[in-house]
mmCIF file of C-alpha atoms in Angstrom:
data_model
loop_
_atom_site.group_PDB
_atom_site.id
_atom_site.type_symbol
_atom_site.label_atom_id
_atom_site.label_comp_id
_atom_site.label_asym_id
_atom_site.label_seq_id
_atom_site.Cartn_x
_atom_site.Cartn_y
_atom_site.Cartn_z
ATOM 1 C CA UNK A 293 -35.788 -96.537 14.736
ATOM 2 C CA UNK A 294 -37.259 -96.066 11.140
ATOM 3 C CA UNK A 295 -39.365 -99.180 11.963
ATOM 4 C CA UNK A 296 -40.747 -97.535 15.212
ATOM 5 C CA UNK A 297 -41.440 -94.260 13.176
ATOM 6 C CA UNK A 298 -43.547 -96.521 10.734
ATOM 7 C CA UNK A 299 -45.431 -97.992 13.405
ATOM 8 C CA UNK A 300 -46.105 -94.535 14.938
ATOM 9 C CA UNK A 301 -47.270 -92.983 11.508
ATOM 10 C CA UNK A 302 -50.786 -93.078 12.080
ATOM 11 C CA UNK A 303 -50.549 -91.664 15.561
ATOM 12 C CA UNK A 304 -48.052 -89.033 14.257
ATOM 13 C CA UNK A 305 -50.594 -87.832 11.491
ATOM 14 C CA UNK A 306 -53.094 -86.166 13.911
ATOM 15 C CA UNK A 307 -50.588 -84.951 16.436
ATOM 16 C CA UNK A 308 -47.984 -83.276 14.372
ATOM 17 C CA UNK A 309 -49.274 -79.791 15.371
ATOM 18 C CA UNK A 310 -49.139 -80.687 18.990
ATOM 19 C CA UNK A 311 -45.545 -82.020 18.844
ATOM 20 C CA UNK A 312 -44.789 -78.770 17.058
ATOM 21 C CA UNK A 313 -46.370 -76.544 19.670
ATOM 22 C CA UNK A 314 -44.804 -78.524 22.471
ATOM 23 C CA UNK A 315 -41.258 -77.975 20.807
ATOM 24 C CA UNK A 316 -41.779 -74.305 20.197
ATOM 25 C CA UNK A 317 -43.208 -73.769 23.908
ATOM 26 C CA UNK A 318 -39.678 -74.147 25.178
ATOM 27 C CA UNK A 319 -37.993 -71.720 22.612
ATOM 28 C CA UNK A 320 -38.350 -70.138 19.055
ATOM 29 C CA UNK A 321 -37.007 -72.619 16.269
ATOM 30 C CA UNK A 322 -36.602 -72.813 12.530
ATOM 31 C CA UNK A 323 -38.094 -75.789 10.667
ATOM 32 C CA UNK A 324 -34.964 -78.053 10.804
ATOM 33 C CA UNK A 325 -34.380 -77.537 14.492
ATOM 34 C CA UNK A 326 -38.076 -78.284 15.168
ATOM 35 C CA UNK A 327 -37.674 -81.684 13.381
ATOM 36 C CA UNK A 328 -34.424 -82.526 15.050
ATOM 37 C CA UNK A 329 -35.882 -81.484 18.547
ATOM 38 C CA UNK A 330 -38.881 -83.684 18.095
ATOM 39 C CA UNK A 331 -36.491 -86.832 17.285
ATOM 40 C CA UNK A 332 -34.202 -85.943 20.311
ATOM 41 C CA UNK A 333 -37.203 -85.747 22.705
ATOM 42 C CA UNK A 334 -38.679 -88.761 21.680
ATOM 43 C CA UNK A 335 -35.223 -90.633 21.556
ATOM 44 C CA UNK A 336 -35.528 -91.005 17.804
ATOM 45 C CA UNK A 337 -38.642 -92.916 18.111
ATOM 46 C CA UNK A 338 -40.718 -90.260 16.469
ATOM 47 C CA UNK A 339 -39.431 -88.772 13.353
ATOM 48 C CA UNK A 340 -41.543 -86.023 11.390
ATOM 49 C CA UNK A 341 -41.431 -86.478 7.526
ATOM 50 C CA UNK A 342 -39.312 -83.550 6.980
ATOM 51 C CA UNK A 343 -41.482 -82.306 4.147
ATOM 52 C CA UNK A 344 -44.685 -82.755 6.183
ATOM 53 C CA UNK A 345 -43.304 -80.279 8.794
ATOM 54 C CA UNK A 346 -43.972 -76.977 6.634
ATOM 55 C CA UNK A 347 -47.625 -77.530 5.829
ATOM 56 C CA UNK A 348 -48.349 -78.147 9.438
ATOM 57 C CA UNK A 349 -46.575 -75.129 10.333
ATOM 58 C CA UNK A 350 -48.167 -73.010 7.662
ATOM 59 C CA UNK A 351 -51.774 -73.951 9.012
ATOM 60 C CA UNK A 352 -50.639 -73.329 12.796
ATOM 61 C CA UNK A 353 -49.418 -69.834 11.404
ATOM 62 C CA UNK A 354 -52.867 -69.051 9.859
ATOM 63 C CA UNK A 355 -54.787 -70.048 12.786
ATOM 64 C CA UNK A 356 -52.545 -67.677 14.898
ATOM 65 C CA UNK A 357 -51.036 -70.426 17.154
ATOM 66 C CA UNK A 358 -47.517 -69.714 15.917
ATOM 67 C CA UNK A 359 -45.824 -66.781 14.301
ATOM 68 C CA UNK A 360 -42.629 -66.608 12.111
ATOM 69 C CA UNK A 361 -40.059 -63.984 11.178
ATOM 70 C CA UNK A 362 -36.777 -64.269 9.140
ATOM 71 C CA UNK A 363 -33.928 -63.775 11.412
ATOM 72 C CA UNK A 364 -30.237 -63.262 10.672
ATOM 73 C CA UNK A 365 -27.962 -66.020 11.953
ATOM 74 C CA UNK A 366 -24.525 -65.539 13.578
ATOM 75 C CA UNK A 367 -23.094 -67.770 10.777
ATOM 76 C CA UNK A 368 -24.744 -68.240 7.260
ATOM 77 C CA UNK A 369 -27.961 -66.773 5.845
ATOM 78 C CA UNK A 370 -31.074 -65.733 7.473
ATOM 79 C CA UNK A 371 -33.621 -68.353 8.640
ATOM 80 C CA UNK A 372 -37.251 -68.398 9.241
ATOM 81 C CA UNK A 373 -37.936 -68.795 12.806
ATOM 82 C CA UNK A 374 -41.090 -70.029 14.277
ATOM 83 C CA UNK A 375 -42.403 -69.235 17.914
ATOM 84 C CA UNK A 376 -45.538 -69.810 19.822
ATOM 85 C CA UNK A 377 -48.045 -67.070 20.344
ATOM 86 C CA UNK A 378 -50.074 -66.712 23.518
ATOM 87 C CA UNK A 379 -53.129 -68.519 21.368
ATOM 88 C CA UNK A 380 -50.613 -71.318 20.818
ATOM 89 C CA UNK A 381 -49.857 -71.720 24.238
ATOM 90 C CA UNK A 382 -53.372 -72.027 25.423
ATOM 91 C CA UNK A 383 -53.989 -74.537 22.428
ATOM 92 C CA UNK A 384 -50.909 -76.406 23.601
ATOM 93 C CA UNK A 385 -52.439 -76.610 27.317
ATOM 94 C CA UNK A 386 -55.967 -77.877 25.864
ATOM 95 C CA UNK A 387 -54.178 -80.442 23.446
ATOM 96 C CA UNK A 388 -52.077 -81.828 26.258
ATOM 97 C CA UNK A 389 -55.054 -82.217 28.658
ATOM 98 C CA UNK A 390 -56.849 -83.902 25.912
ATOM 99 C CA UNK A 391 -53.870 -86.213 24.873
ATOM 100 C CA UNK A 392 -53.618 -87.269 28.640
ATOM 101 C CA UNK A 393 -57.279 -87.941 28.977
ATOM 102 C CA UNK A 394 -56.949 -90.218 25.569
ATOM 103 C CA UNK A 395 -53.744 -92.078 26.862
ATOM 104 C CA UNK A 396 -55.421 -92.864 30.073
ATOM 105 C CA UNK A 397 -58.600 -93.962 28.419
ATOM 106 C CA UNK A 398 -56.531 -96.350 26.365
ATOM 107 C CA UNK A 399 -54.406 -97.375 29.060
ATOM 108 C CA UNK A 400 -57.471 -98.171 31.115
ATOM 109 C CA UNK A 401 -58.806 -100.381 28.316
ATOM 110 C CA UNK A 402 -55.540 -102.249 27.630
ATOM 111 C CA UNK A 403 -55.060 -102.922 31.272
ATOM 112 C CA UNK A 404 -58.641 -103.936 32.137
ATOM 113 C CA UNK A 405 -59.507 -100.632 33.744
ATOM 114 C CA UNK A 406 -57.109 -101.038 36.530
ATOM 115 C CA UNK A 407 -55.901 -97.390 36.214
ATOM 116 C CA UNK A 408 -59.070 -95.562 36.088
ATOM 117 C CA UNK A 409 -61.493 -94.959 39.021
ATOM 118 C CA UNK A 410 -63.405 -98.163 39.887
ATOM 119 C CA UNK A 411 -66.976 -98.199 40.029
ATOM 120 C CA UNK A 412 -68.462 -98.496 43.453
ATOM 121 C CA UNK B 132 -22.132 -80.942 -3.546
ATOM 122 C CA UNK B 133 -23.880 -80.342 -6.984
ATOM 123 C CA UNK B 134 -25.890 -77.018 -6.483
ATOM 124 C CA UNK B 135 -27.708 -78.051 -9.657
ATOM 125 C CA UNK B 136 -29.252 -81.061 -7.926
ATOM 126 C CA UNK B 137 -30.630 -78.943 -5.382
ATOM 127 C CA UNK B 138 -31.947 -76.284 -7.744
ATOM 128 C CA UNK B 139 -33.705 -79.016 -9.852
ATOM 129 C CA UNK B 140 -35.136 -80.520 -6.473
ATOM 130 C CA UNK B 141 -36.405 -77.080 -5.601
ATOM 131 C CA UNK B 142 -37.791 -76.530 -9.137
ATOM 132 C CA UNK B 143 -39.811 -79.664 -8.788
ATOM 133 C CA UNK B 144 -40.879 -78.798 -5.449
ATOM 134 C CA UNK B 145 -42.232 -75.401 -6.623
ATOM 135 C CA UNK B 146 -43.796 -76.573 -9.740
ATOM 136 C CA UNK B 147 -47.311 -77.411 -8.178
ATOM 137 C CA UNK B 148 -47.383 -74.143 -6.383
ATOM 138 C CA UNK B 149 -48.050 -72.223 -9.493
ATOM 139 C CA UNK B 150 -51.341 -70.898 -8.046
ATOM 140 C CA UNK B 151 -49.587 -69.269 -4.992
ATOM 141 C CA UNK B 152 -48.167 -65.678 -5.122
ATOM 142 C CA UNK B 153 -44.621 -65.510 -6.072
ATOM 143 C CA UNK B 154 -43.432 -63.927 -2.898
ATOM 144 C CA UNK B 155 -44.838 -67.012 -1.031
ATOM 145 C CA UNK B 156 -43.254 -69.390 -3.100
ATOM 146 C CA UNK B 157 -39.830 -67.735 -3.058
ATOM 147 C CA UNK B 158 -39.917 -67.467 0.764
ATOM 148 C CA UNK B 159 -40.915 -71.286 1.159
ATOM 149 C CA UNK B 160 -38.146 -72.283 -1.480
ATOM 150 C CA UNK B 161 -35.536 -70.527 0.526
ATOM 151 C CA UNK B 162 -36.843 -72.044 3.781
ATOM 152 C CA UNK B 163 -36.452 -75.591 2.287
ATOM 153 C CA UNK B 164 -33.112 -74.879 0.757
ATOM 154 C CA UNK B 165 -31.779 -73.904 4.281
ATOM 155 C CA UNK B 166 -33.462 -77.143 5.755
ATOM 156 C CA UNK B 167 -31.861 -79.101 2.926
ATOM 157 C CA UNK B 168 -28.462 -77.710 3.579
ATOM 158 C CA UNK B 169 -28.663 -78.427 7.211
ATOM 159 C CA UNK B 170 -29.716 -81.913 6.502
ATOM 160 C CA UNK B 171 -26.880 -82.446 4.139
ATOM 161 C CA UNK B 172 -24.330 -80.951 6.454
ATOM 162 C CA UNK B 173 -25.528 -83.343 9.051
ATOM 163 C CA UNK B 174 -25.082 -86.300 6.701
ATOM 164 C CA UNK B 175 -21.726 -85.062 5.962
ATOM 165 C CA UNK B 176 -20.839 -84.922 9.616
ATOM 166 C CA UNK B 177 -21.618 -88.579 9.846
ATOM 167 C CA UNK B 178 -19.025 -89.275 7.120
ATOM 168 C CA UNK B 179 -20.852 -88.941 3.740
ATOM 169 C CA UNK B 180 -19.342 -87.374 0.584
ATOM 170 C CA UNK B 181 -20.949 -83.873 -0.092
ATOM 171 C CA UNK B 182 -22.879 -85.311 -3.224
ATOM 172 C CA UNK B 183 -24.201 -88.296 -1.433
ATOM 173 C CA UNK B 184 -25.063 -86.237 1.556
ATOM 174 C CA UNK B 185 -27.071 -84.129 -0.665
ATOM 175 C CA UNK B 186 -28.723 -86.806 -2.119
ATOM 176 C CA UNK B 187 -29.418 -88.465 1.230
ATOM 177 C CA UNK B 188 -30.975 -85.147 2.354
ATOM 178 C CA UNK B 189 -33.241 -85.051 -0.693
ATOM 179 C CA UNK B 190 -34.319 -88.433 -0.225
ATOM 180 C CA UNK B 191 -35.113 -87.779 3.460
ATOM 181 C CA UNK B 192 -37.336 -84.643 2.412
ATOM 182 C CA UNK B 193 -39.393 -86.946 0.376
ATOM 183 C CA UNK B 194 -40.744 -86.877 -3.267
ATOM 184 C CA UNK B 195 -40.667 -83.052 -4.313
ATOM 185 C CA UNK B 196 -44.049 -83.081 -6.310
ATOM 186 C CA UNK B 197 -45.831 -84.730 -3.384
ATOM 187 C CA UNK B 198 -44.326 -82.400 -0.875
ATOM 188 C CA UNK B 199 -45.070 -79.413 -3.118
ATOM 189 C CA UNK B 200 -48.646 -80.459 -3.554
ATOM 190 C CA UNK B 201 -48.988 -81.131 0.317
ATOM 191 C CA UNK B 202 -47.694 -77.496 0.870
ATOM 192 C CA UNK B 203 -49.862 -76.113 -1.754
ATOM 193 C CA UNK B 204 -52.968 -77.676 -0.201
ATOM 194 C CA UNK B 205 -52.108 -76.407 3.253
ATOM 195 C CA UNK B 206 -51.344 -72.887 2.128
ATOM 196 C CA UNK B 207 -54.692 -72.606 0.167
ATOM 197 C CA UNK B 208 -56.432 -74.096 3.367
ATOM 198 C CA UNK B 209 -54.411 -71.421 5.242
ATOM 199 C CA UNK B 210 -55.808 -68.801 3.012
ATOM 200 C CA UNK B 211 -59.294 -69.807 3.386
ATOM 201 C CA UNK B 212 -59.267 -69.749 7.087
ATOM 202 C CA UNK B 213 -57.771 -66.204 7.031
ATOM 203 C CA UNK B 214 -60.214 -64.964 4.552
ATOM 204 C CA UNK B 215 -63.109 -65.586 6.804
ATOM 205 C CA UNK B 216 -62.789 -62.473 9.136
ATOM 206 C CA UNK B 217 -62.506 -60.564 5.739
ATOM 207 C CA UNK B 218 -65.794 -61.942 4.477
ATOM 208 C CA UNK B 219 -67.429 -61.250 7.987
ATOM 209 C CA UNK B 220 -66.160 -57.767 8.075
ATOM 210 C CA UNK B 221 -67.157 -57.128 4.468
ATOM 211 C CA UNK B 222 -70.793 -58.303 5.411
ATOM 212 C CA UNK B 223 -70.958 -56.159 8.412
ATOM 213 C CA UNK B 224 -69.620 -53.020 6.888
ATOM 214 C CA UNK B 225 -71.925 -53.363 3.856
ATOM 215 C CA UNK B 226 -75.096 -53.645 6.043
ATOM 216 C CA UNK B 227 -73.897 -50.957 8.183
ATOM 217 C CA UNK B 228 -73.290 -48.523 5.395
ATOM 218 C CA UNK B 229 -76.435 -49.589 3.443
ATOM 219 C CA UNK B 230 -78.618 -49.072 6.769
ATOM 220 C CA UNK B 231 -77.262 -45.679 7.700
ATOM 221 C CA UNK B 232 -77.046 -44.385 4.104
ATOM 222 C CA UNK B 233 -80.514 -45.150 3.215
ATOM 223 C CA UNK B 234 -81.785 -43.471 6.467
ATOM 224 C CA UNK B 235 -79.902 -40.215 5.536
ATOM 225 C CA UNK B 236 -81.276 -40.202 1.907
ATOM 226 C CA UNK B 237 -84.698 -40.935 2.727
ATOM 227 C CA UNK B 238 -84.563 -38.128 5.398
ATOM 228 C CA UNK B 239 -83.117 -35.286 3.751
ATOM 229 C CA UNK B 240 -82.658 -33.234 6.773
ATOM 230 C CA UNK B 241 -79.221 -31.373 6.206
ATOM 231 C CA UNK B 242 -78.398 -31.389 9.968
ATOM 232 C CA UNK B 243 -78.867 -35.039 10.189
ATOM 233 C CA UNK B 244 -76.079 -35.740 7.422
ATOM 234 C CA UNK B 245 -73.320 -34.462 9.595
ATOM 235 C CA UNK B 246 -74.200 -36.799 12.514
ATOM 236 C CA UNK B 247 -74.797 -39.858 10.291
ATOM 237 C CA UNK B 248 -71.376 -39.086 8.414
ATOM 238 C CA UNK B 249 -69.917 -39.284 11.919
ATOM 239 C CA UNK B 250 -71.601 -42.478 12.746
ATOM 240 C CA UNK B 251 -70.662 -44.047 9.291
ATOM 241 C CA UNK B 252 -66.902 -42.918 9.719
ATOM 242 C CA UNK B 253 -67.096 -44.463 13.402
ATOM 243 C CA UNK B 254 -68.595 -47.562 12.063
ATOM 244 C CA UNK B 255 -65.806 -47.904 9.258
ATOM 245 C CA UNK B 256 -62.779 -47.004 11.304
ATOM 246 C CA UNK B 257 -62.902 -50.204 13.550
ATOM 247 C CA UNK B 258 -63.268 -52.178 10.400
ATOM 248 C CA UNK B 259 -60.393 -50.749 8.829
ATOM 249 C CA UNK B 260 -58.279 -51.403 11.955
ATOM 250 C CA UNK B 261 -59.405 -54.908 12.032
ATOM 251 C CA UNK B 262 -58.646 -55.439 8.377
ATOM 252 C CA UNK B 263 -55.068 -53.990 8.904
ATOM 253 C CA UNK B 264 -54.543 -56.463 11.717
ATOM 254 C CA UNK B 265 -56.291 -59.514 10.517
ATOM 255 C CA UNK B 266 -56.887 -59.708 6.819
ATOM 256 C CA UNK B 267 -55.126 -62.354 4.830
ATOM 257 C CA UNK B 268 -51.733 -61.281 3.767
ATOM 258 C CA UNK B 269 -51.869 -62.958 0.576
ATOM 259 C CA UNK B 270 -54.892 -60.901 -0.806
ATOM 260 C CA UNK B 271 -54.038 -58.069 -3.380
ATOM 261 C CA UNK B 272 -54.393 -54.715 -1.968
ATOM 262 C CA UNK B 273 -57.475 -53.966 -4.243
ATOM 263 C CA UNK B 274 -59.143 -56.915 -2.597
ATOM 264 C CA UNK B 275 -58.652 -55.085 0.729
ATOM 265 C CA UNK B 276 -60.469 -51.980 -0.443
ATOM 266 C CA UNK B 277 -63.607 -53.663 -1.488
ATOM 267 C CA UNK B 278 -65.265 -53.504 1.884
ATOM 268 C CA UNK B 279 -64.929 -49.665 1.519
ATOM 269 C CA UNK B 280 -66.905 -49.500 -1.872
ATOM 270 C CA UNK B 281 -70.242 -48.854 -0.129
ATOM 271 C CA UNK B 282 -68.536 -46.050 1.705
ATOM 272 C CA UNK B 283 -67.269 -44.562 -1.455
ATOM 273 C CA UNK B 284 -70.570 -44.661 -3.083
ATOM 274 C CA UNK B 285 -71.985 -42.874 -0.042
ATOM 275 C CA UNK B 286 -69.172 -40.236 -0.315
ATOM 276 C CA UNK B 287 -70.009 -39.811 -3.825
ATOM 277 C CA UNK B 288 -73.674 -39.474 -3.409
ATOM 278 C CA UNK B 289 -73.106 -36.948 -0.605
ATOM 279 C CA UNK B 290 -70.963 -34.848 -2.953
ATOM 280 C CA UNK B 291 -73.749 -35.158 -5.826
ATOM 281 C CA UNK B 292 -76.081 -34.113 -3.213
ATOM 282 C CA UNK B 293 -74.133 -31.004 -2.273
ATOM 283 C CA UNK B 294 -73.512 -29.839 -5.870
ATOM 284 C CA UNK B 295 -77.341 -30.495 -6.652
ATOM 285 C CA UNK B 296 -78.166 -28.237 -3.618
ATOM 286 C CA UNK B 297 -75.716 -25.601 -5.031
ATOM 287 C CA UNK B 298 -77.511 -25.500 -8.294
ATOM 288 C CA UNK B 299 -80.938 -25.280 -6.338
ATOM 289 C CA UNK B 300 -80.090 -22.389 -4.097
ATOM 290 C CA UNK B 301 -77.172 -20.712 -5.869
ATOM 291 C CA UNK B 302 -74.523 -21.433 -2.955
ATOM 292 C CA UNK B 303 -73.035 -24.293 -1.377
ATOM 293 C CA UNK B 304 -74.687 -24.917 2.146
ATOM 294 C CA UNK B 305 -71.785 -25.192 4.580
ATOM 295 C CA UNK B 306 -73.316 -27.968 6.595
ATOM 296 C CA UNK B 307 -73.397 -30.184 3.214
ATOM 297 C CA UNK B 308 -69.790 -29.203 2.422
ATOM 298 C CA UNK B 309 -68.549 -29.922 5.997
ATOM 299 C CA UNK B 310 -70.571 -33.220 5.618
ATOM 300 C CA UNK B 311 -69.075 -34.146 2.431
ATOM 301 C CA UNK B 312 -65.418 -33.145 3.538
ATOM 302 C CA UNK B 313 -66.066 -35.367 6.629
ATOM 303 C CA UNK B 314 -66.915 -38.330 4.658
ATOM 304 C CA UNK B 315 -63.978 -37.981 2.253
ATOM 305 C CA UNK B 316 -61.706 -37.586 4.951
ATOM 306 C CA UNK B 317 -63.118 -40.541 6.922
ATOM 307 C CA UNK B 318 -62.838 -42.932 3.664
ATOM 308 C CA UNK B 319 -59.347 -41.702 3.162
ATOM 309 C CA UNK B 320 -58.366 -42.531 6.796
ATOM 310 C CA UNK B 321 -59.926 -46.096 6.534
ATOM 311 C CA UNK B 322 -57.819 -46.657 3.322
ATOM 312 C CA UNK B 323 -54.626 -45.430 4.657
ATOM 313 C CA UNK B 324 -55.083 -47.614 7.707
ATOM 314 C CA UNK B 325 -55.748 -50.704 5.642
ATOM 315 C CA UNK B 326 -52.809 -49.764 3.331
ATOM 316 C CA UNK B 327 -50.307 -49.341 6.095
ATOM 317 C CA UNK B 328 -51.587 -52.457 7.596
ATOM 318 C CA UNK B 329 -51.147 -54.478 4.534
ATOM 319 C CA UNK B 330 -47.831 -53.182 3.832
ATOM 320 C CA UNK B 331 -46.616 -53.899 7.498
ATOM 321 C CA UNK B 332 -47.861 -57.721 7.204
ATOM 322 C CA UNK B 333 -46.342 -58.342 3.556
ATOM 323 C CA UNK B 334 -43.634 -60.677 4.148
ATOM 324 C CA UNK B 335 -41.807 -59.384 1.190
ATOM 325 C CA UNK B 336 -41.549 -56.067 2.756
ATOM 326 C CA UNK B 337 -41.589 -57.158 6.652
ATOM 327 C CA UNK B 338 -39.245 -59.911 6.666
ATOM 328 C CA UNK B 339 -35.409 -59.802 6.452
ATOM 329 C CA UNK B 340 -34.971 -61.354 3.159
ATOM 330 C CA UNK B 341 -32.887 -64.409 3.390
ATOM 331 C CA UNK B 342 -29.537 -63.732 1.813
#
């Protein structure tokens, strides 16, 4: 799995904010839970560098796409929990659309154009 | 689990962040501490000894100095992004005040002073509300007050004008007194809004401080 992660490293770099937004769209989470949820959803094919999560969260928060608050936990100390703002949902929709177009275009090139609309 | 090992790691992580405000560094340190403890607990669940589990967690989080530098760079970029609205509002408020203020003092008509005072207050209050909501939370309080220095100058000039008028005519003109009072009230209201807004956004006062 770590090998897969290395192979995906370059792709991950530009898409870390998208992955974070996608995970937070379901429910508010703290940093550790965000990292684990990305691993779980990708069946451990994608693994955020634990340390790279927080710079990305900081920038997303500065852009008003996520918001955070320290919340007391049932067991243990308070945790900083991140949640998506309305702006974050709109940004996620935009990034999702853009990603699907990109994948479709790459797929078209790889498969020789059989997936896209054929010229008349 | 050796708590000193964790604290040493956090110290190294925090070392490149000397330029960030202390409150921000403390909150991030606490956030990372919780993250590392969760990671260590997960390694323990998989059968690692406590010390080995913590070591694995620290290794997984990455080189502390590198992570600290990456976070510091992101925090500075974030600050820059949030400072842009402040700069725009500063320019807008300065221009607005200068234009209206110069008009008043060129005119010299007392009746106009009151109306212009109302206009200036009306121009500044939305700016104050905007700053209270959107200004960078890491800026010190005095920096948030900078956009209102032209307003302060205007209030002072207005008051001086009222006093000079008193010396010229032997009494205070009621309209000038009302205008001066209105200006000071407007300025005080703006500053109060910005002050309360900055307190509300300050994570040190807003957040439930981590135990």
